[in-house]
PDB file of C-alpha atoms in Angstrom:
ATOM      1  CA  MET N  22    -107.404 -36.325  55.466  1.00 42.00           C
ATOM      2  CA  ARG N  23    -109.927 -33.623  56.284  1.00 41.00           C
ATOM      3  CA  PRO N  24    -109.524 -30.558  54.016  1.00 42.00           C
ATOM      4  CA  GLY N  25    -107.621 -27.836  55.821  1.00 45.00           C
ATOM      5  CA  ALA N  26    -106.193 -30.194  58.470  1.00 45.00           C
ATOM      6  CA  ASP N  27    -102.651 -29.111  57.629  1.00 45.00           C
ATOM      7  CA  ARG N  28    -103.259 -25.424  58.334  1.00 44.00           C
ATOM      8  CA  ALA N  29    -101.302 -23.755  61.080  1.00 46.00           C
ATOM      9  CA  GLN N  30    -102.758 -24.238  64.520  1.00 48.00           C
ATOM     10  CA  GLY N  31    -104.835 -21.309  65.643  1.00 50.00           C
ATOM     11  CA  SER N  32    -105.792 -20.131  62.170  1.00 48.00           C
ATOM     12  CA  THR N  33    -109.440 -19.900  61.251  1.00 51.00           C
ATOM     13  CA  PRO N  34    -110.305 -22.630  58.735  1.00 50.00           C
ATOM     14  CA  ARG N  35    -112.204 -21.585  55.661  1.00 48.00           C
ATOM     15  CA  LYS N  36    -115.628 -23.164  55.449  1.00 49.00           C
ATOM     16  CA  PRO N  37    -116.055 -25.143  52.218  1.00 48.00           C
ATOM     17  CA  VAL N  38    -118.857 -24.046  49.955  1.00 44.00           C
ATOM     18  CA  ASP N  39    -121.508 -26.699  49.390  1.00 44.00           C
ATOM     19  CA  LEU N  40    -121.783 -26.529  45.636  1.00 45.00           C
ATOM     20  CA  LEU N  41    -124.685 -28.954  45.608  1.00 39.00           C
ATOM     21  CA  ARG N  42    -126.816 -26.351  47.389  1.00 39.00           C
ATOM     22  CA  SER N  43    -125.570 -23.252  45.601  1.00 43.00           C
ATOM     23  CA  GLU N  44    -127.943 -21.592  43.165  1.00 40.00           C
ATOM     24  CA  ARG N  45    -125.317 -21.129  40.500  1.00 36.00           C
ATOM     25  CA  PHE N  46    -122.223 -23.263  40.415  1.00 36.00           C
ATOM     26  CA  PHE N  47    -119.939 -20.807  38.652  1.00 35.00           C
ATOM     27  CA  ALA N  48    -121.013 -17.957  40.905  1.00 34.00           C
ATOM     28  CA  VAL N  49    -118.970 -19.859  43.514  1.00 34.00           C
ATOM     29  CA  VAL N  50    -116.054 -21.319  41.560  1.00 38.00           C
ATOM     30  CA  GLY N  51    -115.511 -18.438  39.172  1.00 38.00           C
ATOM     31  CA  SER N  52    -115.304 -18.375  35.421  1.00 37.00           C
ATOM     32  CA  PRO N  53    -114.765 -21.611  33.508  1.00 36.00           C
ATOM     33  CA  CYS N  54    -111.448 -22.715  32.083  1.00 38.00           C
ATOM     34  CA  ALA N  55    -109.517 -20.161  30.127  1.00 36.00           C
ATOM     35  CA  PRO N  56    -109.238 -20.841  26.389  1.00 35.00           C
ATOM     36  CA  PRO N  57    -106.457 -23.273  25.562  1.00 36.00           C
ATOM     37  CA  ARG N  58    -103.127 -21.535  25.133  1.00 35.00           C
ATOM     38  CA  ARG N  59    -102.174 -23.751  22.198  1.00 35.00           C
ATOM     39  CA  ARG N  60     -98.444 -23.587  22.630  1.00 42.00           C
ATOM     40  CA  ILE N  61     -95.699 -26.129  23.054  1.00 46.00           C
ATOM     41  CA  ARG N  62     -92.786 -25.314  25.283  1.00 46.00           C
ATOM     42  CA  ARG N  63     -89.443 -26.531  23.977  1.00 44.00           C
ATOM     43  CA  SER N  64     -85.798 -25.578  24.104  1.00 39.00           C
ATOM     44  CA  GLN N  65     -85.735 -24.918  20.343  1.00 39.00           C
ATOM     45  CA  PRO N  66     -88.261 -23.264  17.987  1.00 32.00           C
ATOM     46  CA  TYR N  67     -91.148 -25.397  16.766  1.00 33.00           C
ATOM     47  CA  ARG N  68     -90.313 -26.882  13.387  1.00 33.00           C
ATOM     48  CA  GLY N  69     -93.611 -28.573  12.618  1.00 35.00           C
ATOM     49  CA  THR N  70     -95.008 -28.401   9.110  1.00 35.00           C
ATOM     50  CA  GLY N  71     -98.632 -28.223  10.204  1.00 36.00           C
ATOM     51  CA  GLU N  72     -99.409 -31.477   8.428  1.00 39.00           C
ATOM     52  CA  GLY N  73     -99.842 -33.580  11.533  1.00 36.00           C
ATOM     53  CA  ILE N  74    -102.627 -35.772  12.723  1.00 37.00           C
ATOM     54  CA  ALA N  75    -105.889 -34.851  11.057  1.00 38.00           C
ATOM     55  CA  ARG N  76    -107.885 -35.194  14.247  1.00 38.00           C
ATOM     56  CA  THR N  77    -105.534 -32.897  16.122  1.00 37.00           C
ATOM     57  CA  VAL N  78    -105.812 -30.119  13.559  1.00 33.00           C
ATOM     58  CA  SER N  79    -109.568 -30.436  13.348  1.00 40.00           C
ATOM     59  CA  SER N  80    -109.880 -30.271  17.129  1.00 39.00           C
ATOM     60  CA  LEU N  81    -108.207 -26.852  17.087  1.00 37.00           C
ATOM     61  CA  GLU N  82    -110.413 -25.538  14.299  1.00 40.00           C
ATOM     62  CA  ALA N  83    -113.747 -27.145  15.169  1.00 42.00           C
ATOM     63  CA  PRO N  84    -116.540 -24.717  16.133  1.00 44.00           C
ATOM     64  CA  MET N  85    -116.572 -25.905  19.744  1.00 52.00           C
ATOM     65  CA  SER N  86    -116.844 -23.300  22.502  1.00 60.00           C
ATOM     66  CA  ILE N  87    -114.417 -24.674  25.090  1.00 66.00           C
ATOM     67  CA  ASP N  88    -115.521 -22.375  27.907  1.00 81.00           C
ATOM     68  CA  LYS N  89    -119.216 -22.976  27.353  1.00 86.00           C
ATOM     69  CA  ASP N  90    -118.892 -26.731  26.954  1.00 88.00           C
ATOM     70  CA  VAL N  91    -116.707 -27.103  30.053  1.00 92.00           C
ATOM     71  CA  GLU N  92    -119.120 -25.022  32.133  1.00 91.00           C
ATOM     72  CA  GLN N  93    -122.132 -26.997  30.950  1.00 92.00           C
ATOM     73  CA  LEU N  94    -120.411 -30.322  31.579  1.00 94.00           C
ATOM     74  CA  MET N  95    -119.397 -29.396  35.122  1.00 94.00           C
ATOM     75  CA  GLU N  96    -122.870 -28.159  36.007  1.00 94.00           C
ATOM     76  CA  ILE N  97    -124.405 -31.410  34.752  1.00 95.00           C
ATOM     77  CA  CYS N  98    -121.826 -33.572  36.530  1.00 95.00           C
ATOM     78  CA  LEU N  99    -122.343 -31.627  39.752  1.00 93.00           C
ATOM     79  CA  ARG N 100    -126.028 -32.541  39.772  1.00 94.00           C
ATOM     80  CA  GLY N 101    -125.040 -36.200  39.514  1.00 93.00           C
ATOM     81  CA  ASP N 102    -128.045 -37.313  37.445  1.00 94.00           C
ATOM     82  CA  ARG N 103    -126.669 -40.273  35.489  1.00 92.00           C
ATOM     83  CA  ARG N 104    -129.380 -40.169  32.855  1.00 93.00           C
ATOM     84  CA  GLU N 105    -128.720 -36.481  32.257  1.00 95.00           C
ATOM     85  CA  VAL N 106    -124.987 -37.176  32.008  1.00 93.00           C
ATOM     86  CA  ARG N 107    -125.503 -39.909  29.418  1.00 91.00           C
ATOM     87  CA  SER N 108    -127.879 -37.715  27.422  1.00 93.00           C
ATOM     88  CA  TYR N 109    -125.263 -34.975  27.402  1.00 90.00           C
ATOM     89  CA  VAL N 110    -122.669 -37.398  26.038  1.00 90.00           C
ATOM     90  CA  ASP N 111    -125.000 -38.512  23.247  1.00 91.00           C
ATOM     91  CA  MET N 112    -125.727 -34.886  22.365  1.00 91.00           C
ATOM     92  CA  CYS N 113    -122.025 -34.014  22.184  1.00 89.00           C
ATOM     93  CA  LEU N 114    -121.169 -37.062  20.100  1.00 90.00           C
ATOM     94  CA  ALA N 115    -123.707 -35.955  17.519  1.00 90.00           C
ATOM     95  CA  GLY N 116    -121.491 -32.986  16.688  1.00 85.00           C
ATOM     96  CA  HIS N 117    -117.909 -33.945  17.551  1.00 89.00           C
ATOM     97  CA  PRO N 118    -115.705 -37.072  17.521  1.00 92.00           C
ATOM     98  CA  ALA N 119    -115.032 -38.710  20.871  1.00 94.00           C
ATOM     99  CA  ASP N 120    -111.325 -37.870  20.868  1.00 93.00           C
ATOM    100  CA  GLU N 121    -112.002 -34.154  20.375  1.00 92.00           C
ATOM    101  CA  LEU N 122    -114.400 -34.142  23.317  1.00 94.00           C
ATOM    102  CA  LEU N 123    -111.906 -35.957  25.519  1.00 95.00           C
ATOM    103  CA  VAL N 124    -109.009 -33.566  24.924  1.00 94.00           C
ATOM    104  CA  GLY N 125    -111.017 -30.377  24.351  1.00 92.00           C
ATOM    105  CA  VAL N 126    -113.672 -30.605  27.065  1.00 94.00           C
ATOM    106  CA  ILE N 127    -113.147 -33.498  29.487  1.00 95.00           C
ATOM    107  CA  LEU N 128    -109.486 -32.871  30.336  1.00 95.00           C
ATOM    108  CA  PRO N 129    -110.075 -29.129  30.968  1.00 93.00           C
ATOM    109  CA  ALA N 130    -113.080 -30.004  33.143  1.00 94.00           C
ATOM    110  CA  ILE N 131    -111.008 -32.407  35.252  1.00 95.00           C
ATOM    111  CA  ALA N 132    -108.275 -29.788  35.588  1.00 92.00           C
ATOM    112  CA  LYS N 133    -110.875 -27.250  36.746  1.00 92.00           C
ATOM    113  CA  ALA N 134    -112.221 -29.709  39.321  1.00 93.00           C
ATOM    114  CA  GLU N 135    -108.679 -30.247  40.626  1.00 93.00           C
ATOM    115  CA  LEU N 136    -108.220 -26.487  40.981  1.00 92.00           C
ATOM    116  CA  ILE N 137    -111.444 -26.236  42.980  1.00 93.00           C
ATOM    117  CA  ALA N 138    -110.255 -29.047  45.260  1.00 93.00           C
ATOM    118  CA  ARG N 139    -106.805 -27.519  45.819  1.00 92.00           C
ATOM    119  CA  GLU N 140    -108.314 -24.168  46.734  1.00 93.00           C
ATOM    120  CA  ASP N 141    -110.853 -25.804  49.062  1.00 93.00           C
ATOM    121  CA  ARG N 142    -113.794 -24.178  47.305  1.00 93.00           C
ATOM    122  CA  ALA N 143    -116.108 -27.188  47.464  1.00 92.00           C
ATOM    123  CA  THR N 144    -117.140 -29.899  49.860  1.00 95.00           C
ATOM    124  CA  VAL N 145    -115.665 -33.365  49.543  1.00 94.00           C
ATOM    125  CA  SER N 146    -119.151 -34.668  48.771  1.00 96.00           C
ATOM    126  CA  ALA N 147    -119.647 -32.230  45.890  1.00 95.00           C
ATOM    127  CA  LEU N 148    -116.257 -33.055  44.406  1.00 94.00           C
ATOM    128  CA  ASN N 149    -116.936 -36.786  44.662  1.00 95.00           C
ATOM    129  CA  VAL N 150    -120.259 -36.403  42.858  1.00 96.00           C
ATOM    130  CA  MET N 151    -118.578 -34.414  40.098  1.00 95.00           C
ATOM    131  CA  LEU N 152    -115.695 -36.867  39.682  1.00 94.00           C
ATOM    132  CA  GLN N 153    -117.968 -39.911  39.561  1.00 95.00           C
ATOM    133  CA  SER N 154    -120.140 -38.226  36.947  1.00 96.00           C
ATOM    134  CA  LEU N 155    -117.048 -37.364  34.921  1.00 96.00           C
ATOM    135  CA  ARG N 156    -116.076 -41.026  35.061  1.00 95.00           C
ATOM    136  CA  ILE N 157    -119.385 -41.920  33.444  1.00 94.00           C
ATOM    137  CA  VAL N 158    -118.712 -39.427  30.665  1.00 95.00           C
ATOM    138  CA  VAL N 159    -115.170 -40.702  30.167  1.00 96.00           C
ATOM    139  CA  GLY N 160    -116.307 -44.329  30.140  1.00 94.00           C
ATOM    140  CA  SER N 161    -118.907 -43.636  27.463  1.00 93.00           C
ATOM    141  CA  LEU N 162    -116.450 -41.718  25.299  1.00 95.00           C
ATOM    142  CA  LEU N 163    -113.684 -44.300  25.685  1.00 93.00           C
ATOM    143  CA  THR N 164    -116.068 -47.043  24.609  1.00 90.00           C
ATOM    144  CA  ARG N 165    -116.908 -45.060  21.504  1.00 89.00           C
ATOM    145  CA  LEU N 166    -113.248 -44.238  20.936  1.00 87.00           C
ATOM    146  CA  SER N 167    -112.106 -47.868  21.102  1.00 73.00           C
ATOM    147  CA  ALA N 168    -114.256 -48.656  18.080  1.00 62.00           C
ATOM    148  CA  GLU N 169    -112.370 -46.026  16.070  1.00 67.00           C
ATOM    149  CA  VAL N 170    -108.878 -47.396  16.712  1.00 67.00           C
ATOM    150  CA  GLY N 171    -107.355 -48.703  13.510  1.00 61.00           C
ATOM    151  CA  GLY N 172    -105.416 -51.923  13.130  1.00 61.00           C
ATOM    152  CA  GLY N 173    -102.460 -50.605  11.154  1.00 67.00           C
ATOM    153  CA  GLU N 174     -98.795 -50.576  12.089  1.00 69.00           C
ATOM    154  CA  PRO N 175     -98.244 -48.456  15.233  1.00 74.00           C
ATOM    155  CA  ALA N 176     -96.446 -45.160  14.713  1.00 87.00           C
ATOM    156  CA  LEU N 177     -94.630 -45.060  18.076  1.00 95.00           C
ATOM    157  CA  ASN N 178     -94.300 -47.177  21.194  1.00 96.00           C
ATOM    158  CA  ILE N 179     -95.285 -44.953  24.133  1.00 98.00           C
ATOM    159  CA  LEU N 180     -94.964 -45.704  27.859  1.00 98.00           C
ATOM    160  CA  VAL N 181     -97.257 -43.532  30.015  1.00 98.00           C
ATOM    161  CA  TYR N 182     -97.276 -42.748  33.743  1.00 97.00           C
ATOM    162  CA  SER N 183     -99.523 -40.377  35.668  1.00 96.00           C
ATOM    163  CA  GLY N 184    -100.002 -39.035  39.166  1.00 94.00           C
ATOM    164  CA  SER N 185    -101.397 -41.415  41.769  1.00 93.00           C
ATOM    165  CA  GLY N 186    -104.658 -39.551  42.494  1.00 92.00           C
ATOM    166  CA  ASP N 187    -107.985 -40.657  41.034  1.00 92.00           C
ATOM    167  CA  SER N 188    -108.383 -37.626  38.790  1.00 93.00           C
ATOM    168  CA  GLU N 189    -104.751 -37.799  37.668  1.00 95.00           C
ATOM    169  CA  GLN N 190    -105.023 -41.456  36.688  1.00 96.00           C
ATOM    170  CA  LEU N 191    -108.268 -40.679  34.893  1.00 96.00           C
ATOM    171  CA  GLN N 192    -106.415 -38.074  32.842  1.00 96.00           C
ATOM    172  CA  GLY N 193    -103.717 -40.640  32.121  1.00 96.00           C
ATOM    173  CA  GLU N 194    -106.327 -43.108  30.889  1.00 96.00           C
ATOM    174  CA  ILE N 195    -107.799 -40.463  28.605  1.00 96.00           C
ATOM    175  CA  MET N 196    -104.468 -39.507  27.058  1.00 96.00           C
ATOM    176  CA  THR N 197    -103.548 -43.178  26.625  1.00 96.00           C
ATOM    177  CA  ALA N 198    -106.770 -43.895  24.749  1.00 95.00           C
ATOM    178  CA  VAL N 199    -106.421 -40.810  22.563  1.00 95.00           C
ATOM    179  CA  LEU N 200    -102.827 -41.634  21.621  1.00 94.00           C
ATOM    180  CA  GLU N 201    -103.880 -45.184  20.811  1.00 93.00           C
ATOM    181  CA  CYS N 202    -106.598 -43.755  18.601  1.00 91.00           C
ATOM    182  CA  ASP N 203    -103.876 -41.781  16.813  1.00 91.00           C
ATOM    183  CA  GLY N 204    -102.214 -45.060  15.855  1.00 91.00           C
ATOM    184  CA  HIS N 205     -99.575 -45.503  18.553  1.00 94.00           C
ATOM    185  CA  ARG N 206     -98.933 -48.574  20.688  1.00 94.00           C
ATOM    186  CA  VAL N 207     -99.437 -47.316  24.251  1.00 96.00           C
ATOM    187  CA  LEU N 208     -98.832 -48.911  27.644  1.00 97.00           C
ATOM    188  CA  PHE N 209    -100.331 -47.062  30.619  1.00 98.00           C
ATOM    189  CA  ALA N 210     -98.669 -48.077  33.888  1.00 97.00           C
ATOM    190  CA  GLY N 211    -100.765 -45.809  36.121  1.00 95.00           C
ATOM    191  CA  GLY N 212     -99.569 -43.632  38.974  1.00 94.00           C
ATOM    192  CA  GLY N 213     -97.554 -43.951  42.147  1.00 92.00           C
ATOM    193  CA  VAL N 214     -94.836 -46.011  40.437  1.00 94.00           C
ATOM    194  CA  PRO N 215     -91.388 -45.671  42.097  1.00 94.00           C
ATOM    195  CA  ALA N 216     -88.533 -44.247  40.053  1.00 95.00           C
ATOM    196  CA  ASP N 217     -86.580 -47.512  40.014  1.00 95.00           C
ATOM    197  CA  GLU N 218     -89.577 -49.381  38.610  1.00 96.00           C
ATOM    198  CA  ILE N 219     -90.062 -46.772  35.892  1.00 96.00           C
ATOM    199  CA  LEU N 220     -86.414 -47.196  34.912  1.00 95.00           C
ATOM    200  CA  SER N 221     -86.873 -50.965  34.873  1.00 94.00           C
ATOM    201  CA  ASP N 222     -89.965 -50.631  32.669  1.00 96.00           C
ATOM    202  CA  VAL N 223     -88.060 -48.379  30.272  1.00 95.00           C
ATOM    203  CA  GLY N 224     -85.372 -51.034  29.886  1.00 93.00           C
ATOM    204  CA  ARG N 225     -87.907 -53.816  29.472  1.00 94.00           C
ATOM    205  CA  CYS N 226     -90.419 -52.112  27.156  1.00 94.00           C
ATOM    206  CA  ASP N 227     -87.920 -50.164  25.016  1.00 94.00           C
ATOM    207  CA  PRO N 228     -90.355 -47.287  24.298  1.00 96.00           C
ATOM    208  CA  ASP N 229     -89.885 -44.560  21.708  1.00 97.00           C
ATOM    209  CA  VAL N 230     -91.535 -42.072  24.070  1.00 98.00           C
ATOM    210  CA  LEU N 231     -91.701 -41.895  27.863  1.00 98.00           C
ATOM    211  CA  LEU N 232     -94.754 -39.740  28.654  1.00 98.00           C
ATOM    212  CA  LEU N 233     -95.238 -38.429  32.196  1.00 97.00           C
ATOM    213  CA  PHE N 234     -98.762 -36.981  32.151  1.00 96.00           C
ATOM    214  CA  ALA N 235    -100.905 -35.310  34.829  1.00 92.00           C
ATOM    215  CA  SER N 236     -98.257 -35.757  37.512  1.00 92.00           C
ATOM    216  CA  ALA N 237     -98.811 -34.475  41.052  1.00 89.00           C
ATOM    217  CA  ALA N 238     -96.417 -32.218  42.939  1.00 90.00           C
ATOM    218  CA  ALA N 239     -95.366 -35.197  45.053  1.00 91.00           C
ATOM    219  CA  ASP N 240     -94.250 -37.001  41.883  1.00 91.00           C
ATOM    220  CA  ALA N 241     -91.750 -34.317  40.843  1.00 91.00           C
ATOM    221  CA  PRO N 242     -88.758 -35.719  42.822  1.00 92.00           C
ATOM    222  CA  ALA N 243     -89.232 -39.197  41.323  1.00 92.00           C
ATOM    223  CA  ILE N 244     -89.585 -37.735  37.829  1.00 95.00           C
ATOM    224  CA  ARG N 245     -86.400 -35.745  38.316  1.00 93.00           C
ATOM    225  CA  GLU N 246     -84.622 -38.899  39.521  1.00 94.00           C
ATOM    226  CA  VAL N 247     -85.764 -40.829  36.452  1.00 95.00           C
ATOM    227  CA  ILE N 248     -84.609 -38.118  34.045  1.00 95.00           C
ATOM    228  CA  ASP N 249     -81.317 -37.563  35.888  1.00 93.00           C
ATOM    229  CA  THR N 250     -80.524 -41.275  35.851  1.00 94.00           C
ATOM    230  CA  ILE N 251     -81.318 -41.659  32.159  1.00 93.00           C
ATOM    231  CA  ARG N 252     -79.230 -38.609  31.262  1.00 88.00           C
ATOM    232  CA  ASP N 253     -76.288 -39.378  33.545  1.00 89.00           C
ATOM    233  CA  ILE N 254     -75.754 -42.946  32.368  1.00 87.00           C
ATOM    234  CA  GLY N 255     -76.516 -42.121  28.741  1.00 82.00           C
ATOM    235  CA  ALA N 256     -79.271 -44.710  28.527  1.00 81.00           C
ATOM    236  CA  ARG N 257     -81.775 -44.707  25.698  1.00 86.00           C
ATOM    237  CA  PRO N 258     -80.637 -41.591  23.785  1.00 86.00           C
ATOM    238  CA  ASP N 259     -83.196 -42.480  21.121  1.00 92.00           C
ATOM    239  CA  MET N 260     -86.087 -42.274  23.618  1.00 96.00           C
ATOM    240  CA  GLN N 261     -87.903 -38.959  23.964  1.00 96.00           C
ATOM    241  CA  ILE N 262     -89.046 -37.833  27.429  1.00 97.00           C
ATOM    242  CA  VAL N 263     -92.313 -35.891  27.219  1.00 97.00           C
ATOM    243  CA  ILE N 264     -94.143 -34.135  30.057  1.00 95.00           C
ATOM    244  CA  GLY N 265     -97.681 -32.760  30.040  1.00 92.00           C
ATOM    245  CA  GLY N 266    -100.406 -31.659  32.427  1.00 90.00           C
ATOM    246  CA  GLY N 267    -100.534 -31.788  36.202  1.00 91.00           C
ATOM    247  CA  VAL N 268     -98.056 -29.887  38.328  1.00 90.00           C
ATOM    248  CA  PHE N 269     -95.979 -28.930  35.287  1.00 90.00           C
ATOM    249  CA  ASP N 270     -98.850 -26.824  33.951  1.00 86.00           C
ATOM    250  CA  ARG N 271     -98.996 -25.010  37.289  1.00 87.00           C
ATOM    251  CA  ALA N 272     -95.227 -24.474  37.520  1.00 89.00           C
ATOM    252  CA  PRO N 273     -94.016 -22.937  34.242  1.00 87.00           C
ATOM    253  CA  GLY N 274     -90.416 -23.779  33.470  1.00 89.00           C
ATOM    254  CA  LEU N 275     -90.175 -26.796  35.774  1.00 90.00           C
ATOM    255  CA  ALA N 276     -90.374 -29.359  32.960  1.00 91.00           C
ATOM    256  CA  GLU N 277     -87.530 -27.632  31.142  1.00 90.00           C
ATOM    257  CA  GLU N 278     -85.410 -27.307  34.279  1.00 90.00           C
ATOM    258  CA  ILE N 279     -85.568 -31.018  35.103  1.00 91.00           C
ATOM    259  CA  GLY N 280     -84.507 -31.965  31.574  1.00 92.00           C
ATOM    260  CA  ALA N 281     -87.633 -32.979  29.641  1.00 94.00           C
ATOM    261  CA  ASP N 282     -87.267 -33.151  25.860  1.00 95.00           C
ATOM    262  CA  LEU N 283     -90.753 -31.849  25.081  1.00 94.00           C
ATOM    263  CA  TRP N 284     -93.550 -30.415  27.202  1.00 92.00           C
ATOM    264  CA  THR N 285     -96.912 -28.760  26.609  1.00 85.00           C
ATOM    265  CA  ASP N 286     -99.908 -27.371  28.456  1.00 80.00           C
ATOM    266  CA  GLU N 287    -102.348 -28.262  25.667  1.00 85.00           C
ATOM    267  CA  PRO N 288    -103.299 -31.961  25.194  1.00 85.00           C
ATOM    268  CA  ALA N 289    -104.388 -31.496  21.580  1.00 85.00           C
ATOM    269  CA  MET N 290    -101.020 -30.012  20.685  1.00 89.00           C
ATOM    270  CA  LEU N 291     -99.268 -32.786  22.603  1.00 90.00           C
ATOM    271  CA  ARG N 292    -100.734 -35.337  20.217  1.00 90.00           C
ATOM    272  CA  GLN N 293     -99.328 -33.492  17.231  1.00 89.00           C
ATOM    273  CA  ALA N 294     -95.977 -32.658  18.820  1.00 92.00           C
ATOM    274  CA  ILE N 295     -95.210 -36.281  19.712  1.00 92.00           C
ATOM    275  CA  VAL N 296     -95.236 -37.064  15.996  1.00 89.00           C
ATOM    276  CA  GLU N 297     -93.834 -33.887  14.438  1.00 91.00           C
ATOM    277  CA  GLU N 298     -91.278 -33.125  17.163  1.00 93.00           C
ATOM    278  CA  HIS N 299     -90.122 -36.667  17.938  1.00 92.00           C
ATOM    279  CA  ALA N 300     -86.510 -35.737  17.149  1.00 92.00           C
ATOM    280  CA  GLN N 301     -86.546 -32.929  19.738  1.00 92.00           C
ATOM    281  CA  ARG N 302     -84.059 -33.511  22.587  1.00 90.00           C
ATOM    282  CA  ALA N 303     -83.140 -31.471  25.631  1.00 89.00           C
ATOM    283  CA  ILE N 304     -79.839 -29.615  25.739  1.00 85.00           C
ATOM    284  CA  PRO N 305     -77.620 -30.159  28.809  1.00 77.00           C
ATOM    285  CA  GLU N 306     -77.714 -26.463  29.744  1.00 72.00           C
ATOM    286  CA  GLN N 307     -81.480 -26.469  30.308  1.00 72.00           C
ATOM    287  CA  ARG N 308     -81.302 -29.046  33.126  1.00 61.00           C
ATOM    288  CA  THR N 309     -80.784 -26.923  36.240  1.00 63.00           C
ATOM    289  CA  VAL N 310     -82.807 -28.707  38.933  1.00 53.00           C
ATOM    290  CA  GLY N 311     -80.571 -31.228  40.703  1.00 49.00           C
ATOM    291  CA  ARG N 312     -77.584 -30.660  38.403  1.00 48.00           C
ATOM    292  CA  ASN N 313     -75.432 -28.876  41.003  1.00 45.00           C
ATOM    293  CA  ARG N 314     -76.295 -31.479  43.610  1.00 44.00           C
ATOM    294  CA  ARG N 315     -75.195 -34.328  41.345  1.00 43.00           C
ATOM    295  CA  THR N 316     -72.006 -32.525  40.284  1.00 38.00           C
ATOM    296  CA  SER N 317     -71.049 -32.007  43.926  1.00 38.00           C
ATOM    297  CA  ALA N 318     -71.746 -35.648  44.722  1.00 41.00           C
ATOM    298  CA  ARG N 319     -69.466 -36.838  41.913  1.00 42.00           C
ATOM    299  CA  ALA N 320     -66.711 -34.438  42.999  1.00 41.00           C
ATOM    300  CA  ALA N 321     -66.885 -35.804  46.534  1.00 42.00           C
TER     301      ALA N 321
END
């Protein structure tokens, strides 16, 4: 669909900025990503000991300028020079592990690109060039990351779903690979999966964690249906439902209201919280979205 096609008839459409021809990219799109907020939203206080995954802790303390690195990456990806992109990856890997780059730089860059697309501040062509270049970066880092995955006993069995868009599924792939690197057994089922199929997969795969990551706004009703069904029938009380990224970062409080056990707006903290906060469960009072509707339906 052409950007802006859904605007009210008679309104003056905003002309997209051709970022490929702009002199300075961030003069158009604004400042780079804000520093990570490094907090985990939960219904109870965080009880972690701070002795979590070594990589996670180091990623928060490493001397990596998030803003600067994200800005540089997006400028390089916008130019679309594949050799320059690969050289940038090699340069970054000389100073930081692949998993730190994926969660600390790549995921924020993808989120920034999504924001630019939603606000119609770039042409479709410019966004496509950027996304394809980001895919090259992700592919190189995932290849390097796969060599670091250990062969020990998995810590948790995790089932992951994402939004159905290209960038959302790319974020899901990144988080899947990073969690696997942390020692978990992870199955990534992609995006656009109907609620009934997710419920079927939960029964078949028997996961310790159901992770809904980088979901789109259109996915929220299906996610609510999945959580409502699991809660209402009392299925899998030992399974933790975790939400991160996507629309839930843009709508504070929504993850709590639909009944998630754990949610975060910081991927690095998500890795640690899945281990240290695995016992965390939602309380019935926090689930407000859809609760009145279901109560009325049962009364009828």
